[in-house]
Amino acid sequence: MNRHERRRNYKNNSKKDPIILNLITKAKEKLSVGDLNQAIEFCLDATARAPLESEPFHIYALALFKQGKLQKAGENILEAITRNDTNSKMHSDCGAIMNMLGRYQEAEAASRHAIQLSNKQDVNGFINLAIALQKQDRNAEAIEVYDTAVNIHPKNVRVRINKGTLMLFTGALIDAIEIFDGVLESQPENSMVLSNMSVALKMIGEPIASEEFARNAINSNSQDADAHYAFGLVCLDKNFLFDAKKFFKEAIKIRPSFYQADCSLIETYIKLGRYEKAFNLVTGLITRNPNLSQAYLLFSQVSREVLSNTEENIIRRRIKLKQVSYLEKVTLYQTIGEIEKKRKNYDESIEAYKMANSLYADGLIANDVKFKP
């Protein structure tokens, strides 16, 4: 079924049977109050009665997504957009689910289509597109998407928060701090922003201010994974290792795919001397996310073995990519330093660490921070 046929099919089915309309309405109501099983029952009834109707597949996908059944959610959101090529919300939701599944090119296509269909009014379309681009190492394009969204939707706080988070991720720390500071003027108790501000301040060497923002984040929302992560970093920095472990584990419990917290928990176990525990965690993390640079560094620190040729090639290829942030390249050079040290290639190890230190110093200078060796 091509695009024109889908449009014709949607038009022909736009005058819905009252029974189908009633089932869709009930499914939406149940979804809105969190009665996911009942919402799914109504959707399945509707799809059985009207298999060409898109909305029951859409609601079914959202209910499955809320249940954490991502694969099935992905299958059904694709069923929905196959039947309806004109609904921007449907395509925007498709972008979000494809991002969660790691299918970033599909997420990009769906999000671009949502933006086009909505005449650039779908804010979530912009956010999902920027996330898809970031996950493809296209950070500059992602920032441009956020800039466009901010210009069109200047009152939308989530767009600004996401842009600030991306700036933090890429090492543009002062830009990130300025964005977070602007958001906190209108939302002083936003725990996610307080948490990110804490992390940014820690990275520019302001531990006292970092701890204050982390405490405020926890006090604002004790169920925020970012708040627990930020306070865990404060504890780790102060060598309060058991407290750090507790906060990182809580962050991961709240958000199971929180890879930064995973890495910090592994680092904590290494500092505690629990090398076997750290090794088991980091090998599992690499299996789940083979492109996570920090995980390879931790593996190199905790393992007596050298990384496999495949894993080492991933590192050496990424370090050559122009779009990789300087912070990630610091991690990559440190990993190479560890690899060469294990091989007893000490000159190569020292050179790799010199490159890491030089990049980090340059990054701090670029953020108007005085470098302290």
XYZ file of C-alpha atoms in Angstrom:
373
model
C 0.000 0.000 0.000
C 1.672 3.266 -1.124
C 1.151 6.722 0.370
C -1.631 7.747 -2.012
C -3.506 4.510 -1.387
C -3.196 5.025 2.380
C -4.603 8.523 2.079
C -7.487 7.314 -0.052
C -8.099 4.469 2.408
C -8.127 6.896 5.361
C -10.539 9.209 3.555
C -12.863 6.317 2.731
C -12.831 5.184 6.362
C -13.134 8.670 7.890
C -16.870 8.214 8.494
C -16.485 5.653 11.233
C -19.036 3.188 12.479
C -20.570 4.488 15.760
C -19.522 1.249 17.471
C -15.897 1.836 16.452
C -16.064 5.464 17.535
C -17.405 4.359 20.915
C -14.615 1.793 21.355
C -11.961 4.375 20.450
C -13.449 6.880 22.899
C -13.503 4.305 25.688
C -9.930 3.217 24.905
C -8.725 6.829 25.114
C -10.531 7.335 28.414
C -8.985 4.209 29.927
C -5.540 5.165 28.618
C -5.823 8.624 30.181
C -6.570 7.198 33.663
C -3.928 4.480 33.429
C -6.257 1.507 33.030
C -3.998 0.057 30.353
C -5.391 -3.471 30.219
C -8.924 -2.228 29.672
C -7.691 0.265 27.042
C -5.979 -2.604 25.217
C -9.158 -4.694 25.300
C -11.144 -1.903 23.648
C -8.395 -1.456 21.035
C -8.281 -5.156 20.177
C -12.067 -5.191 19.821
C -11.878 -2.184 17.491
C -9.063 -3.609 15.344
C -10.984 -6.877 14.964
C -14.110 -5.020 13.824
C -12.308 -2.397 11.690
C -8.831 -3.639 10.737
C -8.251 -0.673 8.390
C -8.840 1.930 11.108
C -5.616 3.531 12.366
C -6.542 5.034 15.738
C -7.059 1.757 17.647
C -3.530 0.679 16.637
C -2.248 4.084 17.775
C -3.875 3.855 21.217
C -2.827 0.199 21.517
C 0.791 1.201 20.829
C 0.683 3.934 23.490
C -0.778 1.539 26.068
C 1.899 -1.056 25.292
C 4.553 1.658 25.529
C 3.321 2.625 29.004
C 3.512 -1.052 29.982
C 7.151 -1.146 28.866
C 6.430 -3.531 25.987
C 8.496 -1.564 23.490
C 8.783 -4.129 20.695
C 5.026 -4.651 20.496
C 4.466 -0.906 20.831
C 6.768 -0.395 17.847
C 4.945 -2.977 15.762
C 1.561 -1.378 16.418
C 2.597 2.257 15.927
C 3.904 1.210 12.502
C 0.555 -0.439 11.821
C -1.097 2.868 12.720
C 0.984 5.101 10.455
C 0.675 2.597 7.614
C -3.076 3.214 7.760
C -2.872 6.986 8.278
C -0.350 9.249 6.607
C -1.911 12.552 7.679
C -2.011 12.474 11.487
C 0.936 14.433 12.907
C 0.433 13.182 16.488
C 0.565 9.585 15.296
C 3.838 10.155 13.431
C 5.294 12.112 16.344
C 4.506 9.239 18.714
C 6.080 6.891 16.188
C 9.262 8.974 16.353
C 9.324 8.731 20.146
C 8.821 4.953 20.175
C 11.389 4.365 17.415
C 13.892 6.392 19.455
C 13.242 4.183 22.468
C 13.816 1.119 20.300
C 17.118 2.506 19.003
C 15.755 2.715 15.456
C 16.953 6.255 14.977
C 16.673 6.582 11.203
C 13.017 5.544 11.362
C 12.530 7.951 14.263
C 14.068 10.740 12.202
C 11.791 10.043 9.212
C 8.630 9.866 11.341
C 9.515 13.030 13.264
C 10.282 15.036 10.126
C 6.938 13.932 8.689
C 5.142 14.964 11.900
C 6.727 18.427 11.769
C 5.726 18.817 8.115
C 2.145 17.624 8.692
C 1.673 19.982 11.644
C 3.157 22.972 9.805
C 5.928 23.047 12.453
C 3.436 23.213 15.332
C 4.241 19.748 16.743
C 6.804 20.492 19.459
C 7.263 16.810 20.254
C 8.147 16.241 16.613
C 11.077 18.656 16.979
C 12.191 17.049 20.246
C 11.997 13.512 18.849
C 13.874 14.604 15.728
C 16.653 16.213 17.760
C 17.008 13.079 19.902
C 17.180 10.884 16.793
C 19.894 13.111 15.309
C 21.865 13.163 18.566
C 21.789 9.367 18.749
C 23.266 9.301 15.229
C 26.184 11.541 16.364
C 24.693 14.498 14.489
C 24.816 16.889 17.438
C 25.209 20.074 15.406
C 22.055 19.243 13.435
C 20.227 18.422 16.670
C 21.140 21.820 18.135
C 19.846 23.501 14.953
C 16.551 21.629 15.371
C 16.248 22.857 18.968
C 17.081 26.425 17.883
C 14.321 26.283 15.264
C 11.884 24.902 17.826
C 12.790 27.616 20.357
C 12.189 30.326 17.740
C 8.784 28.894 16.812
C 7.771 27.904 20.354
C 9.610 30.354 22.667
C 7.390 29.541 25.674
C 7.991 25.794 25.525
C 10.271 24.980 28.449
C 10.929 21.349 27.499
C 12.642 22.377 24.258
C 15.013 24.658 26.157
C 15.719 21.993 28.781
C 16.510 19.423 26.102
C 18.804 21.838 24.299
C 20.615 22.591 27.554
C 20.990 18.884 28.250
C 22.493 18.354 24.800
C 24.910 21.258 25.364
C 25.916 19.618 28.645
C 26.418 16.294 26.860
C 28.643 17.880 24.206
C 30.720 19.817 26.745
C 29.367 23.322 26.036
C 29.045 23.774 29.787
C 28.648 27.538 30.047
C 25.947 27.525 27.355
C 24.174 24.743 29.233
C 24.380 26.611 32.547
C 22.944 29.768 30.965
C 20.012 27.813 29.522
C 19.312 26.050 32.843
C 19.578 29.337 34.723
C 16.998 30.886 32.396
C 14.576 27.985 32.922
C 14.997 28.116 36.717
C 13.867 31.746 36.731
C 10.363 30.574 35.849
C 10.564 27.032 37.268
C 12.820 27.184 40.350
C 11.768 23.707 41.542
C 12.255 21.840 38.267
C 14.216 18.846 39.559
C 15.589 17.819 36.166
C 17.046 21.281 35.556
C 18.393 21.519 39.109
C 20.060 18.132 38.593
C 21.615 19.076 35.261
C 22.807 22.372 36.715
C 24.477 20.416 39.515
C 26.287 18.158 37.021
C 27.405 21.124 34.896
C 28.717 23.027 37.929
C 30.637 19.955 39.084
C 32.256 19.694 35.650
C 33.486 23.298 35.724
C 34.952 22.850 39.206
C 32.265 24.353 41.462
C 31.626 21.533 43.976
C 29.885 23.613 46.654
C 27.341 25.070 44.226
C 26.973 21.646 42.608
C 26.036 20.062 45.947
C 23.519 22.811 46.690
C 21.705 22.268 43.386
C 21.766 18.478 43.855
C 20.200 18.811 47.318
C 17.544 21.139 45.939
C 16.787 18.625 43.181
C 16.307 15.764 45.657
C 14.147 17.952 47.916
C 12.078 19.066 44.941
C 11.395 15.543 43.635
C 12.654 12.493 45.479
C 11.449 10.249 42.623
C 13.561 11.949 39.938
C 16.303 9.668 38.588
C 18.393 12.690 37.520
C 18.283 14.090 41.059
C 19.572 10.833 42.557
C 22.284 10.663 39.891
C 23.408 14.246 40.558
C 23.576 13.690 44.315
C 25.391 10.410 43.739
C 28.063 12.321 41.816
C 28.403 14.745 44.730
C 28.902 11.822 47.119
C 31.377 10.134 44.757
C 33.355 13.363 44.463
C 33.553 13.571 48.285
C 34.516 9.870 48.475
C 31.311 8.996 50.342
C 31.226 5.742 48.408
C 28.414 3.879 50.159
C 26.146 6.913 49.859
C 27.124 7.286 46.192
C 26.290 3.622 45.561
C 22.865 4.062 47.164
C 21.968 7.083 45.047
C 23.179 5.572 41.767
C 21.252 2.352 42.422
C 18.107 4.354 43.139
C 18.554 6.333 39.909
C 18.823 3.082 37.935
C 15.808 1.630 39.758
C 13.722 4.630 38.702
C 15.110 4.647 35.153
C 16.506 1.218 34.164
C 18.194 2.479 30.970
C 20.122 5.261 32.758
C 23.554 4.437 31.327
C 25.409 7.357 32.940
C 24.246 6.146 36.354
C 25.319 2.605 35.416
C 28.820 3.882 34.645
C 29.032 5.881 37.866
C 27.860 2.880 39.900
C 30.579 0.748 38.285
C 33.152 3.449 39.056
C 31.972 3.400 42.674
C 32.407 -0.381 42.910
C 35.946 -0.032 41.508
C 36.771 2.544 44.196
C 35.307 0.198 46.811
C 37.629 -2.551 45.569
C 34.742 -4.742 44.431
C 36.334 -5.558 41.101
C 34.371 -8.709 40.312
C 31.079 -6.882 40.822
C 32.305 -3.996 38.663
C 33.509 -6.402 35.956
C 30.160 -8.218 35.797
C 28.247 -4.955 35.575
C 30.450 -3.410 32.900
C 30.435 -6.482 30.654
C 26.642 -6.506 30.809
C 26.555 -2.780 30.074
C 28.750 -3.167 26.977
C 26.460 -5.946 25.751
C 23.411 -3.676 26.142
C 25.078 -0.578 24.717
C 28.140 -1.376 22.555
C 28.708 2.298 21.642
C 29.019 3.612 25.202
C 32.574 4.949 25.391
C 32.651 5.291 29.185
C 31.877 1.583 29.549
C 35.006 0.626 27.582
C 37.160 2.818 29.802
C 35.707 1.186 32.912
C 36.247 -2.276 31.400
C 39.889 -1.406 30.714
C 40.338 -0.244 34.301
C 38.753 -3.266 35.961
C 39.686 -6.140 33.654
C 43.014 -7.907 33.410
C 42.209 -8.580 29.767
C 42.604 -6.225 26.825
C 39.491 -5.313 24.886
C 38.761 -7.470 21.836
C 39.891 -6.266 18.406
C 36.268 -5.498 17.508
C 35.764 -3.344 20.598
C 39.117 -1.607 20.185
C 38.270 -0.823 16.546
C 35.022 0.810 17.697
C 37.030 3.111 19.952
C 39.685 3.981 17.386
C 37.048 4.676 14.705
C 34.973 6.910 16.983
C 37.957 8.970 18.041
C 38.468 10.025 14.401
C 34.885 11.240 13.920
C 34.618 15.032 13.795
C 31.108 15.014 15.253
C 32.130 13.213 18.465
C 32.241 15.668 21.382
C 35.520 16.563 23.048
C 34.303 15.042 26.328
C 33.760 11.682 24.665
C 37.149 11.914 22.948
C 38.760 12.476 26.358
C 37.209 9.182 27.490
C 38.282 7.423 24.303
C 41.918 8.547 24.635
C 41.927 7.466 28.290
C 40.688 4.047 27.189
C 43.474 3.763 24.613
C 45.912 4.740 27.358
C 44.652 1.857 29.501
C 44.804 -0.579 26.558
C 48.408 0.331 25.734
C 49.412 0.186 29.389
C 48.135 -3.401 29.618
C 50.214 -4.207 26.526
C 53.193 -2.577 28.251
C 53.396 -0.033 25.430
C 54.089 2.700 27.954
C 55.106 5.430 25.499
C 51.859 4.986 23.554
C 49.922 4.934 26.828
C 51.483 8.196 28.001
C 50.799 9.853 24.633
C 47.143 8.818 24.779
C 46.743 10.255 28.269
C 48.500 13.458 27.188
C 45.954 13.801 24.371
C 43.108 13.246 26.850
C 44.465 15.879 29.247
C 45.086 18.348 26.435
C 41.566 17.953 25.052
C 40.051 18.352 28.509
C 42.106 21.471 29.203
C 41.123 22.978 25.841
C 37.485 22.226 26.611
C 37.649 23.999 29.941
C 39.326 27.005 28.368
C 36.613 27.070 25.695
C 34.095 27.243 28.536
C 35.972 30.202 30.070
C 37.137 28.054 32.964
C 40.690 28.332 34.229
C 42.423 24.986 33.859
C 43.852 23.559 37.066
C 46.299 20.710 36.324
